[in-house]
Coordinates of C-alpha atoms and ligand atoms in Angstrom, one line a residue:
M1 CA 363.1 62.5 39.2
A2 CA 359.9 62.7 37.2
E3 CA 357.7 59.6 37.3
K4 CA 357.6 57.7 34.0
M5 CA 354.8 55.5 32.8
I6 CA 354.0 53.3 29.8
M7 CA 350.8 54.9 28.4
L8 CA 348.4 54.3 25.6
G9 CA 348.5 57.2 23.1
N10 CA 345.0 58.2 24.2
A11 CA 345.9 58.1 27.9
A12 CA 348.9 60.3 27.1
I13 CA 346.6 62.8 25.4
A14 CA 344.4 62.9 28.5
R15 CA 347.5 63.4 30.6
G16 CA 348.7 66.2 28.3
A17 CA 345.3 67.9 28.7
Y18 CA 345.5 67.5 32.5
E19 CA 349.0 68.9 32.6
A20 CA 348.1 71.8 30.2
G21 CA 345.5 72.9 32.8
V22 CA 342.4 72.0 30.7
K23 CA 339.3 72.8 32.7
V24 CA 336.5 71.6 30.3
S25 CA 336.4 68.7 27.9
S26 CA 333.4 67.5 25.9
A27 CA 333.4 64.5 23.6
Y28 CA 331.3 61.9 21.8
P29 CA 332.7 58.4 21.7
G30 CA 334.2 57.1 18.5
T31 CA 337.0 54.5 17.9
P32 CA 339.9 55.3 18.1
S33 CA 339.4 58.4 20.2
T34 CA 337.1 57.1 23.0
E35 CA 339.7 56.3 25.7
I36 CA 340.8 59.9 25.8
S37 CA 337.7 60.9 27.8
E38 CA 337.7 57.6 29.7
N39 CA 341.2 58.5 30.9
L40 CA 340.5 62.1 31.5
V41 CA 337.8 61.3 34.0
Q42 CA 340.5 60.2 36.5
Y43 CA 341.4 63.9 36.8
K44 CA 337.8 65.0 37.6
E45 CA 338.9 66.7 40.8
D46 CA 340.7 69.2 38.6
L47 CA 338.7 69.4 35.5
Y48 CA 335.2 68.8 34.1
C49 CA 334.6 66.2 31.4
E50 CA 331.5 64.9 29.8
W51 CA 329.9 62.9 27.0
A52 CA 327.9 65.1 24.7
P53 CA 325.1 63.6 22.5
N54 CA 327.2 64.4 19.4
E55 CA 330.4 66.0 18.2
K56 CA 328.8 69.3 17.2
V57 CA 327.5 69.8 20.7
A58 CA 330.8 68.7 22.1
V59 CA 332.8 71.3 20.0
E60 CA 330.3 74.0 20.8
A61 CA 330.5 73.3 24.5
A62 CA 334.3 73.5 24.3
I63 CA 334.0 76.8 22.3
G64 CA 331.8 78.2 25.1
A65 CA 334.3 77.3 27.7
S66 CA 337.1 78.9 25.7
I67 CA 335.1 82.1 25.2
S68 CA 334.6 82.2 29.0
G69 CA 338.4 82.1 29.4
V70 CA 339.5 78.6 30.3
R71 CA 341.5 76.0 28.3
A72 CA 339.0 73.6 26.7
M73 CA 339.0 70.6 24.4
A74 CA 336.7 68.3 22.5
C75 CA 337.5 64.8 21.3
M76 CA 336.1 62.8 18.4
K77 CA 336.9 60.3 15.7
H78 CA 337.5 61.7 12.1
V79 CA 333.9 61.4 11.0
G80 CA 332.8 63.2 14.1
L81 CA 334.6 66.2 12.7
N82 CA 332.1 66.2 9.9
V83 CA 329.3 66.5 12.4
A84 CA 331.2 69.3 14.1
S85 CA 332.3 71.0 10.9
D86 CA 329.7 73.8 11.2
P87 CA 331.1 75.3 14.4
L88 CA 334.7 74.3 13.2
Y89 CA 334.7 76.6 10.2
T90 CA 333.4 79.5 12.1
V91 CA 335.4 79.2 15.3
S92 CA 338.3 79.3 13.0
Y93 CA 337.3 82.9 12.3
M94 CA 336.6 83.7 15.9
G95 CA 339.8 82.4 17.4
V96 CA 339.9 81.7 21.1
N97 CA 340.1 83.2 24.5
G98 CA 341.2 80.3 26.7
G99 CA 343.1 77.8 24.5
L100 CA 341.0 75.5 22.4
V101 CA 342.1 72.1 21.1
L102 CA 340.0 69.5 19.2
V103 CA 341.5 66.1 19.3
V104 CA 340.6 64.2 16.1
A105 CA 341.5 60.5 15.5
D106 CA 341.8 59.3 11.9
D107 CA 341.5 55.7 11.0
P108 CA 343.8 54.7 8.1
G109 CA 343.0 51.1 7.3
L110 CA 339.4 51.5 8.5
Y111 CA 339.7 49.3 11.6
S112 CA 336.4 50.6 12.8
S113 CA 335.0 53.3 10.5
Q114 CA 332.9 53.8 7.5
N115 CA 335.5 55.8 5.6
E116 CA 339.1 56.8 5.6
Q117 CA 338.9 60.6 5.4
D118 CA 341.9 62.7 6.3
T119 CA 341.4 65.3 8.9
R120 CA 344.2 67.4 7.6
M121 CA 342.1 68.2 4.5
I122 CA 339.3 69.5 6.5
A123 CA 341.6 71.4 8.7
R124 CA 343.2 73.1 5.7
A125 CA 339.8 74.0 4.3
A126 CA 338.8 75.5 7.6
G127 CA 342.2 77.2 8.1
V128 CA 342.7 75.4 11.4
P129 CA 346.3 74.5 12.5
V130 CA 347.1 70.9 13.1
L131 CA 349.8 69.2 15.3
E132 CA 350.5 65.5 14.7
P133 CA 352.5 63.5 17.3
S134 CA 354.4 60.3 16.6
D135 CA 354.3 58.5 19.9
S136 CA 352.7 58.6 23.4
A137 CA 355.4 61.0 24.8
E138 CA 354.8 63.5 22.0
A139 CA 351.1 63.0 22.3
K140 CA 351.3 64.4 25.8
E141 CA 353.7 67.1 25.0
F142 CA 352.0 68.2 21.9
M143 CA 348.7 68.7 23.8
K144 CA 350.6 71.3 25.9
T145 CA 352.2 72.9 22.8
A146 CA 348.8 73.1 21.1
F147 CA 347.3 75.0 24.0
E148 CA 350.2 77.4 24.2
L149 CA 350.1 78.1 20.4
S150 CA 346.3 78.3 20.5
E151 CA 346.5 81.2 22.9
K152 CA 349.6 82.8 21.4
F153 CA 348.2 82.9 17.9
D154 CA 344.5 83.1 18.8
R155 CA 343.7 80.0 16.8
P156 CA 341.8 76.8 17.7
F157 CA 344.1 73.9 17.1
I158 CA 343.5 70.3 16.1
L159 CA 345.7 67.5 17.5
R160 CA 345.4 64.8 14.9
T161 CA 346.1 61.2 15.8
T162 CA 345.6 57.9 14.1
T163 CA 344.5 54.4 15.3
R164 CA 348.1 53.2 15.5
L165 CA 349.1 56.0 17.9
A166 CA 345.8 56.1 19.8
H167 CA 346.0 52.4 20.6
S168 CA 349.7 51.8 21.1
Q169 CA 351.7 52.3 24.2
G170 CA 354.9 54.3 24.9
L171 CA 357.0 55.7 27.7
V172 CA 355.7 59.1 29.0
E173 CA 357.2 61.3 31.6
L174 CA 354.7 62.7 34.0
N175 CA 354.8 66.4 34.9
E176 CA 352.8 68.6 37.3
R177 CA 349.6 70.2 36.2
E178 CA 350.2 73.8 35.0
Q179 CA 348.3 76.4 37.0
V180 CA 346.8 78.4 34.1
P181 CA 344.9 81.4 35.3
D182 CA 341.5 81.9 33.6
K183 CA 341.6 84.6 30.9
L184 CA 339.4 87.6 31.6
Y185 CA 336.1 87.5 29.6
E186 CA 335.5 90.7 27.7
K187 CA 332.5 91.2 25.5
N188 CA 333.8 91.5 22.0
I189 CA 331.1 91.2 19.4
A190 CA 333.5 91.8 16.5
K191 CA 335.4 88.7 17.5
N192 CA 332.6 86.5 18.8
V193 CA 329.5 87.3 16.8
M194 CA 330.0 86.0 13.3
M195 CA 327.6 87.9 11.2
P196 CA 328.7 89.0 7.8
G197 CA 330.2 92.4 8.6
Y198 CA 332.3 91.1 11.4
A199 CA 333.1 87.7 9.8
K200 CA 334.6 89.5 6.7
L201 CA 337.0 91.3 8.9
R202 CA 337.8 88.1 10.9
H203 CA 338.5 86.2 7.7
I204 CA 341.3 88.7 6.9
E205 CA 342.6 88.6 10.5
I206 CA 342.7 84.8 10.4
E207 CA 344.6 84.8 7.1
K208 CA 347.1 87.1 8.8
R209 CA 347.4 84.9 11.9
N210 CA 347.9 81.7 9.8
N211 CA 350.6 83.4 7.9
E212 CA 352.3 84.4 11.1
L213 CA 352.0 80.8 12.3
S214 CA 353.5 79.4 9.1
E215 CA 356.4 81.8 9.5
A216 CA 356.8 80.7 13.1
A217 CA 356.6 77.0 12.0
N218 CA 360.0 77.3 10.4
T219 CA 361.6 77.6 13.8
L220 CA 359.2 75.6 16.0
S221 CA 361.1 72.8 17.8
I222 CA 358.3 70.3 17.0
N223 CA 359.4 70.5 13.3
K224 CA 362.7 68.7 13.4
V225 CA 365.5 68.1 10.9
E226 CA 367.5 65.0 11.4
M227 CA 370.4 65.2 8.9
N228 CA 372.1 62.0 8.0
D229 CA 373.1 60.6 4.6
T230 CA 371.8 63.1 2.0
K231 CA 371.2 60.7 -0.8
I232 CA 367.7 60.2 0.5
G233 CA 365.6 62.8 2.3
V234 CA 362.2 62.1 3.7
I235 CA 359.5 64.6 4.9
T236 CA 357.1 62.8 7.2
S237 CA 355.0 63.2 10.3
G238 CA 353.0 61.3 12.9
I239 CA 353.2 57.5 12.9
P240 CA 354.8 57.2 9.5
Y241 CA 357.9 58.9 11.0
E242 CA 358.4 55.8 13.1
Y243 CA 358.1 53.6 10.0
V244 CA 360.5 55.8 8.1
K245 CA 363.1 55.6 10.9
E246 CA 362.9 51.8 10.8
A247 CA 362.8 51.5 7.0
L248 CA 365.6 54.0 6.2
P249 CA 367.8 54.4 9.2
D250 CA 370.5 56.2 7.2
A251 CA 368.2 58.7 5.5
S252 CA 367.8 62.4 6.4
V253 CA 364.4 63.2 7.8
L254 CA 362.4 66.3 8.2
K255 CA 359.8 65.3 10.9
L256 CA 356.9 67.7 10.9
G257 CA 355.1 68.1 14.3
M258 CA 352.9 70.8 12.8
V259 CA 351.3 69.6 9.5
N260 CA 349.1 72.7 8.9
P261 CA 350.3 75.2 8.1
L262 CA 353.6 73.9 6.8
P263 CA 357.0 75.5 7.4
K264 CA 357.8 76.5 3.8
E265 CA 361.3 77.8 4.4
L266 CA 362.4 74.8 6.4
I267 CA 361.0 72.5 3.8
K268 CA 362.8 74.4 1.0
D269 CA 366.0 74.3 2.9
F270 CA 365.8 70.6 3.6
A271 CA 364.8 69.8 0.0
S272 CA 367.9 71.7 -1.2
K273 CA 370.2 69.6 0.9
V274 CA 369.1 66.1 -0.2
E275 CA 369.6 64.4 -3.6
K276 CA 366.2 62.7 -3.7
L277 CA 363.2 63.8 -1.7
Y278 CA 360.4 61.6 -0.6
I279 CA 357.2 62.5 1.1
V280 CA 355.7 59.8 3.3
E281 CA 352.2 60.5 4.7
E282 CA 349.3 58.1 5.2
L283 CA 346.1 58.8 3.4
E284 CA 345.9 62.0 1.3
P285 CA 348.9 63.8 -0.3
V286 CA 348.3 66.9 1.9
I287 CA 352.0 67.7 2.5
E288 CA 353.0 66.5 -1.0
E289 CA 350.7 68.7 -3.0
Q290 CA 351.7 71.8 -1.1
V291 CA 355.4 71.0 -1.4
K292 CA 355.1 70.3 -5.1
S293 CA 353.1 73.5 -5.6
W294 CA 356.2 75.4 -4.4
G295 CA 358.2 73.9 -7.3
I296 CA 360.0 71.4 -5.2
M297 CA 360.6 68.0 -6.8
A298 CA 359.5 65.1 -4.6
V299 CA 358.2 61.6 -4.9
G300 CA 355.1 60.7 -2.9
K301 CA 351.9 59.1 -4.0
E302 CA 353.5 58.0 -7.3
I303 CA 354.9 55.1 -5.2
F304 CA 352.7 55.2 -2.0
T305 CA 349.1 54.4 -1.7
I306 CA 346.4 56.7 -0.4
Q307 CA 344.7 53.7 1.1
G308 CA 345.3 52.0 4.4
E309 CA 348.1 52.0 7.0
Y310 CA 351.7 52.1 6.0
S311 CA 354.5 50.0 7.5
A312 CA 358.3 50.1 7.6
N313 CA 358.5 47.3 5.1
M314 CA 356.2 48.9 2.7
I315 CA 358.2 52.1 2.7
R316 CA 361.6 50.4 2.3
K317 CA 360.2 48.2 -0.5
A318 CA 358.7 51.2 -2.3
I319 CA 361.9 53.3 -2.0
L320 CA 364.7 50.7 -2.1
G321 CA 363.0 47.7 -3.6
E322 CA 363.9 45.5 -0.6
D323 CA 362.5 44.3 2.7
V324 CA 363.5 45.6 6.1
A325 CA 365.9 43.3 7.9
C326 CA 363.3 41.8 10.2
N327 CA 360.1 41.7 8.4
A328 CA 357.7 39.4 10.2
P329 CA 354.1 40.3 9.4
A330 CA 351.8 39.3 12.2
Q331 CA 350.1 36.0 11.5
V332 CA 346.6 36.8 12.8
P333 CA 343.8 34.7 11.6
G334 CA 341.0 36.7 10.0
R335 CA 337.8 36.7 12.0
P336 CA 334.6 38.0 10.5
P337 CA 332.7 40.5 12.6
I338 CA 329.7 38.9 14.4
L339 CA 327.1 39.9 16.9
C340 CA 327.9 38.5 20.4
P341 CA 326.1 35.4 21.7
G342 CA 323.0 36.7 23.5
C343 CA 323.0 40.1 21.7
P344 CA 319.4 41.4 21.6
H345 CA 320.0 42.8 18.1
R346 CA 320.2 39.2 16.8
S347 CA 316.7 38.4 18.0
V348 CA 315.3 41.6 16.3
Y349 CA 317.0 40.7 13.0
H350 CA 315.8 37.2 13.2
V351 CA 312.2 38.4 13.2
L352 CA 312.8 40.9 10.4
N353 CA 314.5 38.3 8.4
K354 CA 311.6 35.9 8.9
L355 CA 309.2 38.6 7.7
K356 CA 311.5 39.2 4.7
F357 CA 311.9 42.8 5.6
H358 CA 314.6 45.2 4.5
A359 CA 316.2 47.7 6.9
A360 CA 317.7 51.1 6.2
G361 CA 320.6 50.6 8.6
D362 CA 322.7 52.9 10.8
I363 CA 326.0 52.8 12.7
G364 CA 326.5 50.6 15.7
C365 CA 326.8 46.9 16.6
Y366 CA 323.5 46.5 14.8
T367 CA 325.1 47.3 11.4
L368 CA 326.1 43.6 11.6
G369 CA 322.5 42.8 10.7
A370 CA 323.7 43.3 7.1
V371 CA 325.6 40.0 7.0
A372 CA 324.5 36.4 6.7
P373 CA 322.6 34.7 8.1
L374 CA 320.6 37.8 9.3
S375 CA 320.9 39.7 6.0
V376 CA 318.3 42.4 6.9
V377 CA 320.3 45.6 6.7
D378 CA 320.5 47.1 3.2
S379 CA 322.3 50.4 3.8
C380 CA 324.6 52.1 6.3
I381 CA 325.9 55.6 5.6
C382 CA 326.6 57.6 8.7
M383 CA 325.1 58.2 12.2
G384 CA 321.4 59.1 12.0
S385 CA 321.0 58.3 8.4
S386 CA 318.8 55.2 8.7
I387 CA 315.7 57.2 9.5
S388 CA 316.2 60.0 7.0
S389 CA 317.1 57.5 4.2
L390 CA 314.0 55.5 4.8
H391 CA 312.1 58.8 4.6
G392 CA 313.7 59.6 1.3
M393 CA 312.8 56.2 -0.1
E394 CA 309.2 56.8 0.8
K395 CA 309.1 60.2 -0.8
A396 CA 310.7 58.7 -4.0
K397 CA 308.5 55.6 -4.3
G398 CA 305.5 56.1 -2.2
K399 CA 304.3 54.6 1.1
D400 CA 303.5 51.1 -0.3
Y401 CA 307.1 50.7 -1.4
I402 CA 308.3 50.9 2.2
K403 CA 305.7 48.6 3.7
N404 CA 308.3 45.9 4.1
W405 CA 311.0 48.3 5.2
V406 CA 312.0 49.7 8.6
A407 CA 314.8 52.0 9.8
V408 CA 317.0 50.4 12.5
I409 CA 319.0 52.6 14.8
G410 CA 320.6 52.2 18.3
D411 CA 319.8 54.3 21.3
S412 CA 323.0 56.3 21.3
T413 CA 322.8 56.9 17.6
F414 CA 319.2 58.0 17.9
L415 CA 320.1 60.6 20.4
H416 CA 323.2 61.6 18.4
T417 CA 321.4 62.6 15.2
G418 CA 318.5 60.2 14.6
I419 CA 316.1 62.4 16.5
N420 CA 316.4 65.2 13.8
S421 CA 315.5 62.7 11.1
L422 CA 312.5 61.5 13.1
M423 CA 311.3 65.1 13.4
N424 CA 311.6 65.3 9.6
M425 CA 309.4 62.2 9.2
V426 CA 306.8 63.6 11.5
Y427 CA 306.9 67.0 9.9
N428 CA 306.7 65.8 6.4
H429 CA 303.9 63.3 6.6
A430 CA 306.0 60.2 6.5
T431 CA 304.5 56.8 7.3
G432 CA 307.6 54.7 7.8
T433 CA 308.5 52.6 10.9
V434 CA 311.6 53.2 12.9
M435 CA 313.0 50.6 15.2
I436 CA 315.1 51.9 18.0
L437 CA 317.3 49.0 19.2
D438 CA 317.7 50.2 22.8
N439 CA 320.4 48.2 24.6
S440 CA 320.9 50.9 27.2
T441 CA 324.5 51.8 26.2
T442 CA 326.8 52.8 23.4
A443 CA 327.9 49.3 22.9
M444 CA 330.0 49.5 19.7
T445 CA 332.6 51.8 21.2
G446 CA 332.9 50.0 24.5
H447 CA 329.8 50.9 26.6
Q448 CA 329.8 54.6 27.1
D449 CA 326.9 56.2 28.9
H450 CA 324.7 58.6 27.0
A451 CA 321.8 60.9 27.7
A452 CA 319.3 58.1 28.2
T453 CA 321.4 55.9 30.6
G454 CA 321.1 58.0 33.7
K455 CA 324.8 58.3 34.4
T456 CA 327.4 60.9 33.4
L457 CA 331.0 60.3 32.2
Q458 CA 332.0 61.5 35.7
G459 CA 329.9 58.7 37.2
E460 CA 327.1 60.8 38.7
D461 CA 323.5 59.9 38.6
T462 CA 321.5 62.2 36.2
N463 CA 318.2 62.5 34.4
A464 CA 317.8 59.7 31.9
I465 CA 316.0 60.9 28.8
D466 CA 312.9 58.8 28.3
I467 CA 313.1 57.8 24.7
P468 CA 309.5 56.7 24.2
N469 CA 308.3 60.0 25.6
L470 CA 310.8 61.9 23.6
C471 CA 309.3 60.3 20.4
R472 CA 305.8 61.1 21.6
A473 CA 306.8 64.7 22.4
I474 CA 307.8 65.3 18.8
G475 CA 304.5 64.0 17.5
V476 CA 304.9 60.3 16.9
K477 CA 301.5 58.9 17.8
N478 CA 302.5 55.2 17.6
V479 CA 305.2 54.3 20.0
V480 CA 305.5 50.7 21.1
E481 CA 307.9 49.2 23.5
V482 CA 308.8 45.5 23.1
N483 CA 311.2 43.1 24.9
A484 CA 313.8 42.3 22.1
F485 CA 313.6 38.6 23.0
D486 CA 309.8 38.4 22.9
I487 CA 309.9 37.3 19.3
E488 CA 306.2 36.5 19.0
R489 CA 305.1 39.9 20.2
L490 CA 307.8 41.6 18.2
E491 CA 306.6 39.9 15.0
K492 CA 303.0 41.0 15.7
V493 CA 304.0 44.6 16.5
I494 CA 306.2 44.9 13.4
K495 CA 303.3 43.7 11.2
E496 CA 300.8 46.1 12.9
E497 CA 303.0 49.2 12.9
T498 CA 304.3 48.8 9.3
A499 CA 300.7 48.4 8.1
K500 CA 299.8 51.9 9.5
D501 CA 299.8 55.0 7.4
E502 CA 301.5 57.0 10.1
V503 CA 305.0 57.2 11.5
S504 CA 305.6 54.4 14.1
V505 CA 308.4 53.9 16.5
I506 CA 309.1 50.4 17.9
I507 CA 311.6 50.4 20.8
T508 CA 313.1 47.0 21.4
K509 CA 314.4 47.0 24.9
S510 CA 317.0 44.7 26.3
P511 CA 320.4 45.6 27.7
C512 CA 323.6 44.8 25.9
V513 CA 324.5 41.3 27.0
L514 CA 328.0 42.4 27.9
L515 CA 326.8 44.9 30.5
D516 CA 326.0 42.2 33.0
K517 CA 329.1 40.2 33.6
S518 CA 327.6 37.8 36.2
K519 CA 327.5 34.1 35.3
K520 CA 324.0 33.4 34.0
P521 CA 322.1 30.1 33.5
V522 CA 322.9 28.6 30.2
Y523 CA 321.0 26.4 27.7
I524 CA 321.8 22.8 26.7
A525 CA 320.5 20.9 23.7
H526 CA 319.2 17.4 24.2
E527 CA 320.5 15.4 21.3
D528 CA 317.8 12.7 21.8
K529 CA 315.0 15.3 21.3
C530 CA 316.7 17.2 18.5
K531 CA 314.9 16.7 15.2
K532 CA 317.7 18.5 13.2
C533 CA 315.3 21.0 11.8
G534 CA 317.9 23.8 12.0
M535 CA 315.4 26.4 13.3
C536 CA 317.6 27.3 16.3
M537 CA 320.6 27.8 14.0
K538 CA 318.8 30.4 11.8
P539 CA 319.8 33.5 13.8
G540 CA 323.5 32.5 13.6
C541 CA 324.3 32.5 17.3
P542 CA 328.1 31.7 17.6
A543 CA 327.4 29.5 20.7
M544 CA 325.5 27.0 18.5
T545 CA 327.2 24.3 16.5
K546 CA 326.1 21.1 14.8
N547 CA 327.4 17.7 15.8
E548 CA 328.5 15.3 13.1
D549 CA 325.1 13.6 13.0
G550 CA 323.3 17.0 12.5
T551 CA 322.1 17.4 16.1
I552 CA 322.8 20.7 17.9
R553 CA 325.4 21.5 20.5
I554 CA 325.5 24.6 22.6
D555 CA 328.9 25.9 23.8
D556 CA 328.2 26.7 27.5
T557 CA 331.3 28.9 27.7
M558 CA 329.6 31.2 25.1
C559 CA 325.9 30.8 25.9
T560 CA 324.6 33.8 27.9
G561 CA 321.1 32.3 28.5
C562 CA 319.2 34.7 26.2
G563 CA 316.7 32.0 25.3
L564 CA 316.4 32.9 21.6
C565 CA 317.2 29.3 20.5
E566 CA 314.8 27.8 23.1
S567 CA 312.0 30.0 21.8
L568 CA 312.7 28.7 18.2
C569 CA 312.7 25.0 19.1
K570 CA 309.4 23.4 18.7
F571 CA 310.5 20.0 20.1
N572 CA 311.6 21.2 23.6
A573 CA 315.1 20.0 22.8
I574 CA 316.7 23.0 24.4
E575 CA 316.6 23.5 28.1
L576 CA 317.8 26.0 30.6
V577 CA 320.2 24.8 33.2
K578 CA 321.6 26.6 36.2
A579 CA 325.1 28.1 36.0
G580 CA 327.6 25.4 37.0
D581 CA 325.2 22.5 36.6
R582 CA 326.9 21.0 33.6
Ligands
TPP1 C1 329.9 60.8 13.6 C2 330.3 59.5 14.3 N1 330.6 59.6 15.6 C3 331.0 58.5 16.3 C4 331.0 57.3 15.6 C5 331.4 56.0 16.4 N2 330.3 55.2 16.7 C6 329.9 54.2 15.8 S1 328.5 53.5 16.3 C7 328.3 54.5 17.6 C8 327.2 54.4 18.5 C9 326.7 53.0 18.8 O1 325.8 53.0 19.9 P1 324.3 52.6 19.6 O2 323.7 53.5 18.5 O3 323.6 52.7 20.9 O4 324.3 51.1 19.1 P2 325.0 49.8 19.8 O5 326.4 49.7 19.3 O6 324.9 50.0 21.2 O7 324.2 48.7 19.2 C10 329.4 55.3 17.7 C11 329.6 56.2 18.8 C12 330.7 57.3 14.3 N3 330.8 56.2 13.5 N4 330.3 58.4 13.7

């Protein structure tokens, strides 16, 4: 009997890739997709997987592997697909040799993202087919289906997931890895060299293939009709299918496993058999607009929101005006996001705040420098944008305007796309100051390695890109490295570098506090010496609280011994004690 396991959606996707015979996977971390690669690496005897510096590179690496004739994949979060959209639109014309699947994780409800975009819209625009599983078992199986269909129809495929699927667990049956022979590589410039003459012809070909695929979608087993009471019919897919089954157990359901292209005949047939048709899909009305454009009456976003995650209760309430039988919303206390105790970013922001500086921000743990009490970060758009937006400000308002501004960016984000923006500053006579907050990891997504950490996803030692030398190599003359906790020197360096009429890069070095899990010495506050000046509280360390009389207490279960509070106390009221001495 086949072994069964409870698996996270992302682990099931990795297992599906393994079973489908994938040979190459490239990815850039991004919640909620990161664990796919972290799980895939357990199969490294049979396949190669890597972290790429960004999603465009990851997709291009996967395309290269596909051209060479093996099954290949790239994984990313929804906004990663924007970064990779340049190759996406064109590989859609090219098609594949070995099967090619991009796994893209959307984030309805914005649990960890800067927007709520819907991958299905991009896939439609690019003419790329999309499969959407509803649970872990399907996630694994759909990976295999995606590779089969990719090769059969000569199309790259997207497997779309959402946070709820990626991060919930379900029962999965394990199967053997398919032994998929490599496809022969044959030079074919009309298919693989997308210059206008060839691309024009490929566009027509792709139209044809997509039409064939939509025809085939009418009979694909992953598009399933579950006929029940015909008063209410629901077309749905992905995680909302699970909600629909709970909310409306008696309704008839058309569950779409392929959400682009849609099975038009199947939908028409289903619609004709039910009295009232609803379309339940999170985010954009992608299915709804197409169905309505075919003249089919349906109710969708008139009663459902385009924002956030759905739930069984919300669906039942919208359709029947009543709650599901057991509606017990989780009672989870709200917790504002906050930098960890001992985070080196806090110390940098403390200095910037003291100097009354503004920062053009970026995406990473350090985005939290926007909120009180640090309140330094003024903007955050997308990865890499801090440096380029600071540059734009200078070009708009002149160099004096940005004298009390810096761009702040993490090491992983700098290598992702920040480097291009820095090149632009050097090239176009900018004078701004960029601070690279180098904590030696991609902390925000859970400590993934990157090109400057010296380790690969597969755990091998490798060249670590030298960030200071990289900056010098592209022409930055002022590159200064500072320990993030040396606040005196940091203040001096920030003042010096921002006063210059040249581009400067300040690299604040200190590893993410969570990388080293050993028990460290901690600080204690001596109440008798404390003058209640409040200086040590300014950076907002969560380990520090006030006693009723206004003196300070340090929670030794939280303190990591970073020493920022000690360096702010002028009265020697804060002292380092050895681990276990309290
Ligand atoms: C295009 C894109 N890809 C991935 C992500 C997910 N993500 C958010 S921040 C980040 C990198 C954080 O690492 P780093 O810049 O080193 O900062 P840290 O969190 O370590 O402070 C990643 C991968 C994203 N938001 N956008």
